[in-house]
CSV table of C-alpha atoms in Angstrom, one decimal:
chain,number,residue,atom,x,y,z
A,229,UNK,CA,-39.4,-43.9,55.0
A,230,UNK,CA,-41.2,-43.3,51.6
A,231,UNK,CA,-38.0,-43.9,50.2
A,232,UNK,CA,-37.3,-46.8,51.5
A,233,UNK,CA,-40.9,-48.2,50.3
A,234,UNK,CA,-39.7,-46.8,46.9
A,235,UNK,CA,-36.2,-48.6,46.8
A,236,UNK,CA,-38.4,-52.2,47.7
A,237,UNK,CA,-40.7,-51.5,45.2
A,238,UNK,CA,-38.2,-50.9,42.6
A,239,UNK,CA,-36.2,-54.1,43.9
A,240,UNK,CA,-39.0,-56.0,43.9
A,241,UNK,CA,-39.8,-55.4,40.2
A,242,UNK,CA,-36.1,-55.7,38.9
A,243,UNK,CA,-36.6,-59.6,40.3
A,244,UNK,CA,-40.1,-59.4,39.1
A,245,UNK,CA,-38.6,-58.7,35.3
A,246,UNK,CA,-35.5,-60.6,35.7
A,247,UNK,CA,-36.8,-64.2,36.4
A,248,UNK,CA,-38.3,-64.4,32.5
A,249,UNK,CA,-34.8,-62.8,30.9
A,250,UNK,CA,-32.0,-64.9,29.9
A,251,UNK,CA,-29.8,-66.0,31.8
A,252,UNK,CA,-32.1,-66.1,35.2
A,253,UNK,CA,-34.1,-68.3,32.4
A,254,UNK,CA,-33.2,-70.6,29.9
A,255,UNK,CA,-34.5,-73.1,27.3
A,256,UNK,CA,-35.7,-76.1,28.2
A,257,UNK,CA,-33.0,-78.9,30.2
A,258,UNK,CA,-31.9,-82.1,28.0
A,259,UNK,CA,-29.3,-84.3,28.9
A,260,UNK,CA,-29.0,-83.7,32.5
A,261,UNK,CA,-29.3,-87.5,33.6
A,262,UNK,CA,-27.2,-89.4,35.1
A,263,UNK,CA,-27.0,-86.5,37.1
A,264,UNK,CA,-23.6,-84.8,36.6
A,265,UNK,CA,-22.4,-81.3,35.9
A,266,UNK,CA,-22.7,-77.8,38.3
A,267,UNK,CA,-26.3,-78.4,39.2
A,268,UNK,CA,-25.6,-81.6,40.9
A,269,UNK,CA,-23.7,-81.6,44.1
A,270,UNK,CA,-23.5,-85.4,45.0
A,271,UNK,CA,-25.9,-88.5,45.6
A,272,UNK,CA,-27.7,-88.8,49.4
A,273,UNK,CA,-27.2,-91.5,51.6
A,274,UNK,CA,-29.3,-94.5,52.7
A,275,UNK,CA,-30.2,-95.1,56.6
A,276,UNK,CA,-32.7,-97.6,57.7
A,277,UNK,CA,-34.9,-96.4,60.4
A,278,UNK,CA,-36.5,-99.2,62.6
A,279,UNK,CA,-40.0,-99.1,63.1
A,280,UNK,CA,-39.6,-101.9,65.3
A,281,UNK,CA,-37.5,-99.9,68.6
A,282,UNK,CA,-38.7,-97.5,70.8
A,283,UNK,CA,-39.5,-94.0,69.1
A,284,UNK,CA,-37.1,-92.4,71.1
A,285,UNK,CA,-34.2,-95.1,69.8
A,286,UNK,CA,-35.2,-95.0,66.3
A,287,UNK,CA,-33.4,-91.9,64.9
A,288,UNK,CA,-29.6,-93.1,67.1
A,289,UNK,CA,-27.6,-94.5,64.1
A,290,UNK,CA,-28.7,-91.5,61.4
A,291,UNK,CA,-27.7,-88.7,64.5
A,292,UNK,CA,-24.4,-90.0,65.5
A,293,UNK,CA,-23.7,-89.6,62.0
A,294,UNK,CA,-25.0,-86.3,61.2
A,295,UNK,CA,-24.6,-84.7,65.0
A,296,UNK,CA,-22.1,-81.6,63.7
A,297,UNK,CA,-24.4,-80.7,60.8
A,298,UNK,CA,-27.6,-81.2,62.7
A,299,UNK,CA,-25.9,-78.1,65.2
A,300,UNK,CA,-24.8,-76.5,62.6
A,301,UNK,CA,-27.9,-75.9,61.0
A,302,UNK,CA,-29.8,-75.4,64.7
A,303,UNK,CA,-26.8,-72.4,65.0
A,304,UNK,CA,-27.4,-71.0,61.4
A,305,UNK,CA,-31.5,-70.6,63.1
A,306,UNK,CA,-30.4,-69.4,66.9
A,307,UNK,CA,-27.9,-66.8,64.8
A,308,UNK,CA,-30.8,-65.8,62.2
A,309,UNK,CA,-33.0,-65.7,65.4
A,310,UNK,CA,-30.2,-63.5,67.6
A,311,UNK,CA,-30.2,-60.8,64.2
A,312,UNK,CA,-34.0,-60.1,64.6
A,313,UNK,CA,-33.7,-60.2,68.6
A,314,UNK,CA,-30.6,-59.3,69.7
A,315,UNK,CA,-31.0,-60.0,73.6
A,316,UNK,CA,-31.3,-63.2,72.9
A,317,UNK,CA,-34.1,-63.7,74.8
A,318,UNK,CA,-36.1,-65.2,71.5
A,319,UNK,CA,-33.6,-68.7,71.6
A,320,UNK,CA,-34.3,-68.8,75.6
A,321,UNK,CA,-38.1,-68.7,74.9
A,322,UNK,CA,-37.4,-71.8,72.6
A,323,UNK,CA,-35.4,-73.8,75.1
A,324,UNK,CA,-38.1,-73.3,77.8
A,325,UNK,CA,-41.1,-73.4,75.9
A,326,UNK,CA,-41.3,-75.5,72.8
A,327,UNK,CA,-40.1,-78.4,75.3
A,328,UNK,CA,-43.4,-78.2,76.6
A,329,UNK,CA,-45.1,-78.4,73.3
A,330,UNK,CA,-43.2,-81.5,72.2
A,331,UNK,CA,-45.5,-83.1,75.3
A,332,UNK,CA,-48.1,-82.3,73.6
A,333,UNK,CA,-47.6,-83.6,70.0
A,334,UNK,CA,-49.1,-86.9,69.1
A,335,UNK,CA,-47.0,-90.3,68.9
A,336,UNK,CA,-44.2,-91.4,68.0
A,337,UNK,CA,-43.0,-87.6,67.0
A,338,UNK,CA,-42.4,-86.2,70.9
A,339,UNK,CA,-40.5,-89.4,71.9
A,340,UNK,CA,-38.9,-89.2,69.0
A,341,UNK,CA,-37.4,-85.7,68.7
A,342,UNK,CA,-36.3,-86.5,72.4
A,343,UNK,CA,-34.2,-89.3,71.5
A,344,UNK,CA,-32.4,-86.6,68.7
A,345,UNK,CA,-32.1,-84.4,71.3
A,346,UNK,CA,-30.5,-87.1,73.8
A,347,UNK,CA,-28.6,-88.2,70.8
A,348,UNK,CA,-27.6,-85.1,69.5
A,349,UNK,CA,-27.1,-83.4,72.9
A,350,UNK,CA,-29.0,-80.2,71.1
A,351,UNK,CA,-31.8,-79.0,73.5
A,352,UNK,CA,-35.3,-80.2,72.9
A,353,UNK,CA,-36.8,-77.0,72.0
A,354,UNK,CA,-33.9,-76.5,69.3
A,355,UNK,CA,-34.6,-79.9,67.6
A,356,UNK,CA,-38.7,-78.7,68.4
A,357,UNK,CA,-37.7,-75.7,66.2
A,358,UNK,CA,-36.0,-76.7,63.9
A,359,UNK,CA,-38.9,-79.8,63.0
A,360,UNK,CA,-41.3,-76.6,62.9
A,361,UNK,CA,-39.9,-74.2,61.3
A,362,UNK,CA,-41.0,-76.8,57.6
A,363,UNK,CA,-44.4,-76.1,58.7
A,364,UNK,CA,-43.8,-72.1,57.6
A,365,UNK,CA,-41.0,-71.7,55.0
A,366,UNK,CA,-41.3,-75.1,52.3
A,367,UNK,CA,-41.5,-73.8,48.7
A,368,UNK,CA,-41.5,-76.6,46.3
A,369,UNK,CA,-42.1,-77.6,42.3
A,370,UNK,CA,-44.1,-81.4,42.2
A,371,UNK,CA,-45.5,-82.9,39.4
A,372,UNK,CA,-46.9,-86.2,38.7
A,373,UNK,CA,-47.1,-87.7,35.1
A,374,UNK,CA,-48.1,-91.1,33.7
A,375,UNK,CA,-46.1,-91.9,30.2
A,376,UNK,CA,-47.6,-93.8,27.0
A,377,UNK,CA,-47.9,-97.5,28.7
A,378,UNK,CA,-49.5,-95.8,31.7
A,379,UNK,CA,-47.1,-95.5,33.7
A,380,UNK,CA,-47.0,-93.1,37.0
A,381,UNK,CA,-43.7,-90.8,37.5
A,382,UNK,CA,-43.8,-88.5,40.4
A,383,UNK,CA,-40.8,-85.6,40.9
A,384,UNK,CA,-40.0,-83.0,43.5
A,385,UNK,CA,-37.4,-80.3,43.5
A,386,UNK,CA,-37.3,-79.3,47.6
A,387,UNK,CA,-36.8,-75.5,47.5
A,388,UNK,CA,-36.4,-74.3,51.4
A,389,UNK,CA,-35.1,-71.3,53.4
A,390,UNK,CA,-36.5,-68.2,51.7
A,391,UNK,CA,-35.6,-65.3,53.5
A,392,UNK,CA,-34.0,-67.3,55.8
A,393,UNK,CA,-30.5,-65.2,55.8
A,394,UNK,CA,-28.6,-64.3,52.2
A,395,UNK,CA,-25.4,-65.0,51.6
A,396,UNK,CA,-24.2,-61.4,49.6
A,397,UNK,CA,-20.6,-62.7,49.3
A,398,UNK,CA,-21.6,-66.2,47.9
A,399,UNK,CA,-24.9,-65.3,46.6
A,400,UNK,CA,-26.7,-67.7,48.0
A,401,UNK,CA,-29.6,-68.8,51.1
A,402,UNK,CA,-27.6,-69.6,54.7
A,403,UNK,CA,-30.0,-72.0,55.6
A,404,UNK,CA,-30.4,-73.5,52.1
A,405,UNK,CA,-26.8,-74.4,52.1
A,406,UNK,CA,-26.6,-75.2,55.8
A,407,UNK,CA,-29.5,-77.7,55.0
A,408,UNK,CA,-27.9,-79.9,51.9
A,409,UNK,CA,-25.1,-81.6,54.4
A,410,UNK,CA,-28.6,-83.3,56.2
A,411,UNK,CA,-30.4,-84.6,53.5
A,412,UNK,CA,-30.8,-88.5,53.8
A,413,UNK,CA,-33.1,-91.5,52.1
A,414,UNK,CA,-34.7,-93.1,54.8
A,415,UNK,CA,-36.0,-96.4,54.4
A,416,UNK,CA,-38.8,-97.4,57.0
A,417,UNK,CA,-38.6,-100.6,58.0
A,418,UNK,CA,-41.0,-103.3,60.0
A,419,UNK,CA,-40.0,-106.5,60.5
A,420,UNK,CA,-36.6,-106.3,58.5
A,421,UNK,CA,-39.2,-105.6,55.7
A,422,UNK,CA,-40.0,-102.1,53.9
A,423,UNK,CA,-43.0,-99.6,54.9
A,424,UNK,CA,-42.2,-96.7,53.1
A,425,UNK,CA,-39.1,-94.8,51.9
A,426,UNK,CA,-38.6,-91.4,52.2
A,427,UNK,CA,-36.3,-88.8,51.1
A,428,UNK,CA,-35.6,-86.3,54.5
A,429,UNK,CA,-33.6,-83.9,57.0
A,430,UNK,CA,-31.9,-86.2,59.6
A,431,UNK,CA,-33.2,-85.1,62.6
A,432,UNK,CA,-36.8,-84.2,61.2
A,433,UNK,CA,-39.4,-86.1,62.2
A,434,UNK,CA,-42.2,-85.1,59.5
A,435,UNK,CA,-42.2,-86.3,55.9
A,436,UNK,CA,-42.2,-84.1,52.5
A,437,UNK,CA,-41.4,-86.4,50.1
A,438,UNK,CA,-42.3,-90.3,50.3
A,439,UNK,CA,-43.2,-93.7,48.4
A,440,UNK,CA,-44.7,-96.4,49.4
A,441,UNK,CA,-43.7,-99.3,47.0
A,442,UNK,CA,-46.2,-100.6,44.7
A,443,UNK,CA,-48.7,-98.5,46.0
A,444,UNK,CA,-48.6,-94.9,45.5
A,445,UNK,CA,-45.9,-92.1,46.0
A,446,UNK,CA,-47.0,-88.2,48.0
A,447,UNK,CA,-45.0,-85.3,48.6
A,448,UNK,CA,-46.4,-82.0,50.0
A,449,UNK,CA,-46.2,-78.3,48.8
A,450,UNK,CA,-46.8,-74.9,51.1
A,451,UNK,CA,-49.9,-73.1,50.3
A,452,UNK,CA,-49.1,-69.4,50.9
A,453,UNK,CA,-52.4,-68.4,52.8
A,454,UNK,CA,-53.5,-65.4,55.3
A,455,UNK,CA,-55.0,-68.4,57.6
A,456,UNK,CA,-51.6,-69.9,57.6
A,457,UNK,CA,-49.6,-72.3,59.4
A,458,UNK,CA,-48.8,-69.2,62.1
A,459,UNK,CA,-52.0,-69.1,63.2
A,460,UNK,CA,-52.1,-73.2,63.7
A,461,UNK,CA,-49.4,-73.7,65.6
A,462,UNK,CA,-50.6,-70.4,67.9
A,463,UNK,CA,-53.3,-72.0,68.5
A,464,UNK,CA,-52.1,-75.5,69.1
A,465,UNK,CA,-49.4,-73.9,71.8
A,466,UNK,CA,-52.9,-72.1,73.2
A,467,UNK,CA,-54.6,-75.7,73.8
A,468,UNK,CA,-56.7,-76.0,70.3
A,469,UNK,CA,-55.3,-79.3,69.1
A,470,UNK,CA,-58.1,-80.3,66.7
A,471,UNK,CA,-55.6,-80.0,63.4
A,472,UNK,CA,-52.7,-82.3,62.6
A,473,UNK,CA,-49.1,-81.2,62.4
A,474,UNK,CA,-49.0,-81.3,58.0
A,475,UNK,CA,-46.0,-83.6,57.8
A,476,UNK,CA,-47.1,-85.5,60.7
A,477,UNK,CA,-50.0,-85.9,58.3
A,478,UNK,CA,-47.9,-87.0,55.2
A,479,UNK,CA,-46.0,-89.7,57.6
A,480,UNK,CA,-48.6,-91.1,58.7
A,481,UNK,CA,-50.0,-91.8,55.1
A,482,UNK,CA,-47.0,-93.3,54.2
A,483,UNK,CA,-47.0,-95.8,57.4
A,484,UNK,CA,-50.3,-96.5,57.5
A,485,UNK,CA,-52.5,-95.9,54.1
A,486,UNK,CA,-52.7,-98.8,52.2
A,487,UNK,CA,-53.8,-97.6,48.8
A,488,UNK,CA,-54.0,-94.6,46.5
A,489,UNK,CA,-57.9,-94.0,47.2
A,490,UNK,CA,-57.6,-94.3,50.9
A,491,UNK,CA,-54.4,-91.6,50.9
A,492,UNK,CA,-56.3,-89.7,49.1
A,493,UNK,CA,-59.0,-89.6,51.0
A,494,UNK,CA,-56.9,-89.1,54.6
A,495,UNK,CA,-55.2,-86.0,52.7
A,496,UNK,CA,-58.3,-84.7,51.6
A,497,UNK,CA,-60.3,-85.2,55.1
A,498,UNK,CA,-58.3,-84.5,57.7
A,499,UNK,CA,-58.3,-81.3,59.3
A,500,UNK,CA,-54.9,-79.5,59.2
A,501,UNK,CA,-52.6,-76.9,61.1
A,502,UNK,CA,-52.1,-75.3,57.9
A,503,UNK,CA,-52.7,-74.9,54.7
A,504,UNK,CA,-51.1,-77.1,51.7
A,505,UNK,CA,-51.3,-78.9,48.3
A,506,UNK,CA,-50.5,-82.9,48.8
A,507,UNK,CA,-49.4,-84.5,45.5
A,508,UNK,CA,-50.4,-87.7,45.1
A,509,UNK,CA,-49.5,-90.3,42.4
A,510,UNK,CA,-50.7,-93.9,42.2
A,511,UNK,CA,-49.9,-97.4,40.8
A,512,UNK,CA,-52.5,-97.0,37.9
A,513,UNK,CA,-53.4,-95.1,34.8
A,514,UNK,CA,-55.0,-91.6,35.9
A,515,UNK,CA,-53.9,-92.3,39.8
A,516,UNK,CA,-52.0,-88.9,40.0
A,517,UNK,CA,-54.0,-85.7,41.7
A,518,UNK,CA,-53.3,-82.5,43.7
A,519,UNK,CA,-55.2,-81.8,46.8
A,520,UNK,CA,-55.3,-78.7,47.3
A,521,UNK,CA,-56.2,-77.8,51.1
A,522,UNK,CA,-57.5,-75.1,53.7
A,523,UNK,CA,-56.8,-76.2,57.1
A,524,UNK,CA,-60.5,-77.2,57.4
A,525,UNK,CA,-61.3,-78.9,54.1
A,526,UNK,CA,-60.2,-80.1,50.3
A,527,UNK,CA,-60.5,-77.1,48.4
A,528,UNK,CA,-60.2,-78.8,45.0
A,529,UNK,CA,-58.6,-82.1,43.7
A,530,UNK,CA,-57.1,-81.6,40.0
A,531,UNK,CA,-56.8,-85.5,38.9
A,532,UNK,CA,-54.6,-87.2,35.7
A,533,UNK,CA,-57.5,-87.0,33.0
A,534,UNK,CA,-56.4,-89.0,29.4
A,535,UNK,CA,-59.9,-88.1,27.8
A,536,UNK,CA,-59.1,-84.3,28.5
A,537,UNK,CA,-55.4,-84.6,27.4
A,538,UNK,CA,-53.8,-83.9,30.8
A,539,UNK,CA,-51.3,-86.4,31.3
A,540,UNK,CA,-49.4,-84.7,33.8
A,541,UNK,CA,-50.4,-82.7,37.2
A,542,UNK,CA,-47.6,-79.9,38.4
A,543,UNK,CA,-48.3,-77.7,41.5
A,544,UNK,CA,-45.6,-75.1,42.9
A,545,UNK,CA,-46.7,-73.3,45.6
A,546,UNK,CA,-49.9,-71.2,43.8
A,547,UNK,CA,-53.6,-72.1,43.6
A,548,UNK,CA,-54.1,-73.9,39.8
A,549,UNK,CA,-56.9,-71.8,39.0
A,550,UNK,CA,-55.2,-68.5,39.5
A,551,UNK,CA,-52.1,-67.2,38.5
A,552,UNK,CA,-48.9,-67.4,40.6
A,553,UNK,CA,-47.4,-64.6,42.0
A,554,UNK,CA,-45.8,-62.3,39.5
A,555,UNK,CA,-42.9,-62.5,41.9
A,556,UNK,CA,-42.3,-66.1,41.8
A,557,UNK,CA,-43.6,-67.7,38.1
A,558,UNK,CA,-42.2,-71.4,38.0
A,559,UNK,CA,-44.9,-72.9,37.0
A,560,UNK,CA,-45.0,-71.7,33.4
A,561,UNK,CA,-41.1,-72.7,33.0
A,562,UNK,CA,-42.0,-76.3,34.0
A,563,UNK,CA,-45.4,-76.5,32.5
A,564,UNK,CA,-43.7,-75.3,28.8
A,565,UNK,CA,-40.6,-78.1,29.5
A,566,UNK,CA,-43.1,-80.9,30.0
A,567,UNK,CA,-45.1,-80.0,27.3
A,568,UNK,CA,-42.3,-79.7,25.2
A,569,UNK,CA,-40.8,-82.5,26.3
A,570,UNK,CA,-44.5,-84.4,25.5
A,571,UNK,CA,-46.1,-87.7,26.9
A,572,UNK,CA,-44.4,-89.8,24.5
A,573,UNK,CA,-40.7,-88.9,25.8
A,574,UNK,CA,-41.9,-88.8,29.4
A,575,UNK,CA,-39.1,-90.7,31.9
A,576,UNK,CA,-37.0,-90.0,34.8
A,577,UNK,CA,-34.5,-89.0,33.3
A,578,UNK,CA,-36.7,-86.4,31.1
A,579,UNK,CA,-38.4,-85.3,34.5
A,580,UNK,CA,-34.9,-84.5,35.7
A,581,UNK,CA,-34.2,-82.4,32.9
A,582,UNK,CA,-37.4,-80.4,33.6
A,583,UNK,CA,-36.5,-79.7,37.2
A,584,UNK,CA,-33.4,-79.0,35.9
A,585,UNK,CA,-34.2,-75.8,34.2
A,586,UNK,CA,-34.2,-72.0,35.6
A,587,UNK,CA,-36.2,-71.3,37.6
A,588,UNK,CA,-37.8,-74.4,38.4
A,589,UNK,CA,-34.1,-74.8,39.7
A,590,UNK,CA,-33.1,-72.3,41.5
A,591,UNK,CA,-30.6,-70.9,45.0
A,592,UNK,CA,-33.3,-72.0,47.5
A,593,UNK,CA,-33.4,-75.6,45.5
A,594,UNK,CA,-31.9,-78.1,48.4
A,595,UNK,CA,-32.7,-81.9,46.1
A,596,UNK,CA,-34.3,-83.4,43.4
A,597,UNK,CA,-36.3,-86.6,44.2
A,598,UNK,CA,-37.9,-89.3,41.3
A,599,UNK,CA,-40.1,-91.8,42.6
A,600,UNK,CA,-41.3,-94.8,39.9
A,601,UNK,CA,-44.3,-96.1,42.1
A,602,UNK,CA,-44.2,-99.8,39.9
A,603,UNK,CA,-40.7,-100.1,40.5
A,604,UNK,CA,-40.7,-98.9,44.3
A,605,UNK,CA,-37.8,-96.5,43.4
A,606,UNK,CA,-37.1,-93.6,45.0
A,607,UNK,CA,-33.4,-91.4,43.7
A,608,UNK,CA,-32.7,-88.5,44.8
A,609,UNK,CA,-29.5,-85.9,44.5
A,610,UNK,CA,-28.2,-82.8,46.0
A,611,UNK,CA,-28.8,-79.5,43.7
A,612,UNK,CA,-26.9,-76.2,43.5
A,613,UNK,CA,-27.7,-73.1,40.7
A,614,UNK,CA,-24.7,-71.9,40.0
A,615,UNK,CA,-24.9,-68.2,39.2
A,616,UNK,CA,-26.7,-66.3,37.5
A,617,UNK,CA,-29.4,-67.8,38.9
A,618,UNK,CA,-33.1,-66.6,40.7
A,619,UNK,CA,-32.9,-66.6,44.6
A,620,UNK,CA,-36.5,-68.4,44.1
């Protein structure tokens, strides 16, 4: 046993070293936009989703669609979860159990994970788990900048499924890959007219990354913390239902704030299942922040501050004020490319060039979203790192 605590160790600081040495790293992205070349595996479609029909007929069109990926991902988890427990007993507790939590969650999300499950013909605690299972194993890069004429710019590179299953032969995350077939734009619609756009995983019901036109644009980042999201949903399934679901949170934002100040203050105030940073951008100079949160309270809000020279916010997964985990350093690769790349030259297709770069891209990277808040644009593209490249 000591020597297998050795051999982790040693592993562990081989990846440690390796993610500041050439090629795992690199200089600074520039001409990456249009998107084209090996990092860029294709465009994502556009679905409208009716606000209008019932919650459980809303997601229909998107599922028929994307019904064989959808079960191919749910497989990729069942197979991940028949490896741990081989009796299979683990995918049984799902089916019977997490049905009874979807009862439980808050409208329109129950009704409308049964409708995927009707539509899909996947069984309700599989569509259950796999809507949960982004509540425990998001790592992300966001940043928010504002350019010269004051100007808000918000970016996202999606980076999911660590230690979820590695590919040896093709060097690469199982449920990364499995996960790049479902990702979709959604625009939310009321009255034929738009609510908020979203870029998504058909068949989840939550939002990560989201704009509402004109008015400000949010996507949320895991906080690694002991009083994780574990713990919340334990205690939701136990009858403590006090906290909201954190992309139930995020959705409801999107649908229903109206302004920057009043999503900020919903993100900041309301109490949470887990932990996380919410990155906020607004429609004005300095509207840009990150929230970062316990599952009780804001813990701090870092805000777009001209008179202090920081034009840009950029949260990964680690607290601002400390350092991030010697393990997993993306922040300083992105922080030296947009300070590099400097207010003046700030644009999309600069921002791309940044979340371009190893490792702020790397194998767990699933898309890149750019939102343009004035504009009501939101673009977003399917990613690979070819290799060499960091698993995270």
């Amino acid at each position: 046993m000591g020597h297998l605590w050795v051999l982790i160790l040693v592993t562990l600081l081989c990846v440690a070293t390796t993610q500041f040495v050439p090629p795992y790293t690199e200089d600074c992205r520039a001409e990456m936009y249009p998107p084209k070349g090996p990092t860029y595996k294709g465009s994502v479609p556009w679905y409208t989703l009716d606000l209008d029909l019932p919650p459980s007929k809303r997601w229909n069109g998107l599922i028929s669609d994307k019904k064989a990926e959808l079960g191919q991902m749910i497989q990729a988890i069942k197979d991940l979860a028949d490896a741990f427990v081989p009796s299979g007993l683990l995918i049984e507790l799902v089916d019977i159990s997490l049905p009874l939590i979807v009862e439980t969650l808050p409208p329109p999300f129950g009704d409308e994970m049964k409708g995927i499950a009707s539509a899909s013909g996947i069984p309700l605690g599989e569509v259950a788990l796999f809507n949960i299972f982004y509540e425990v194993f998001t790592v992300c890069t966001s940043v928010v900048a504002e350019d010269p004429k004051g100007n808000l710019i918000h970016g996202r590179n999606l980076d999911f499924g660590l230690f979820l299953g590695w590919d040896v032969k093709n060097k690469s995350w199982i449920i990364s890959e499995k996960l790049k077939p479902l990702v979709v734009n959604l625009d939310f619609q009321r009255n034929n007219k738009t609510v908020f756009k979203s870029t998504n995983f058909a068949g989840y019901v939550g939002m990560l990354t989201g704009i509402k036109p004109k008015a400000f644009t949010l996507t949320m980042n895991e906080r690694f913390s002991v009083d994780g999201g574990y713990i919340g949903i334990m205690e939701w399934i136990l009858g403590k239902r006090d906290g909201m679901w954190m992309s139930f949170l995020t959705r409801s934002v999107l649908e229903n704030a109206t302004s920057y100040e009043e999503a900020k203050t919903r993100l900041a105030q309301t109490k949470l299942l887990a932990p996380a940073y919410f990155i906020l951008g607004g429609n004005q100079s300095r509207q840009g922040c990150i929230i970062t949160r316990s599952r009780e309270l804001s813990l701090d809000v870092l805000e777009i501050d001209s008179k202090l020279g920081r034009w840009y916010v950029l949260e990964t997964n680690y607290d601002h004020w400390k350092e991030p985990l010697f393990l997993d350093d993306r922040r300083t690769p992105a922080m030296k490319c947009m300070n590099q790349t400097t207010q003046a030259n700030i644009s999309v297709k600069t921002l791309y060039d940044v979340l371009s770069t190893k490792p702020v891209l790397n194998k767990l990277t699933t898309y890149t979203t750019l939102m343009q808040v004035a504009e009501g644009t939101l673009e977003s593209y399917i990613r690979d790192c070819p290799n060499p490249c960091m698993p995270w």
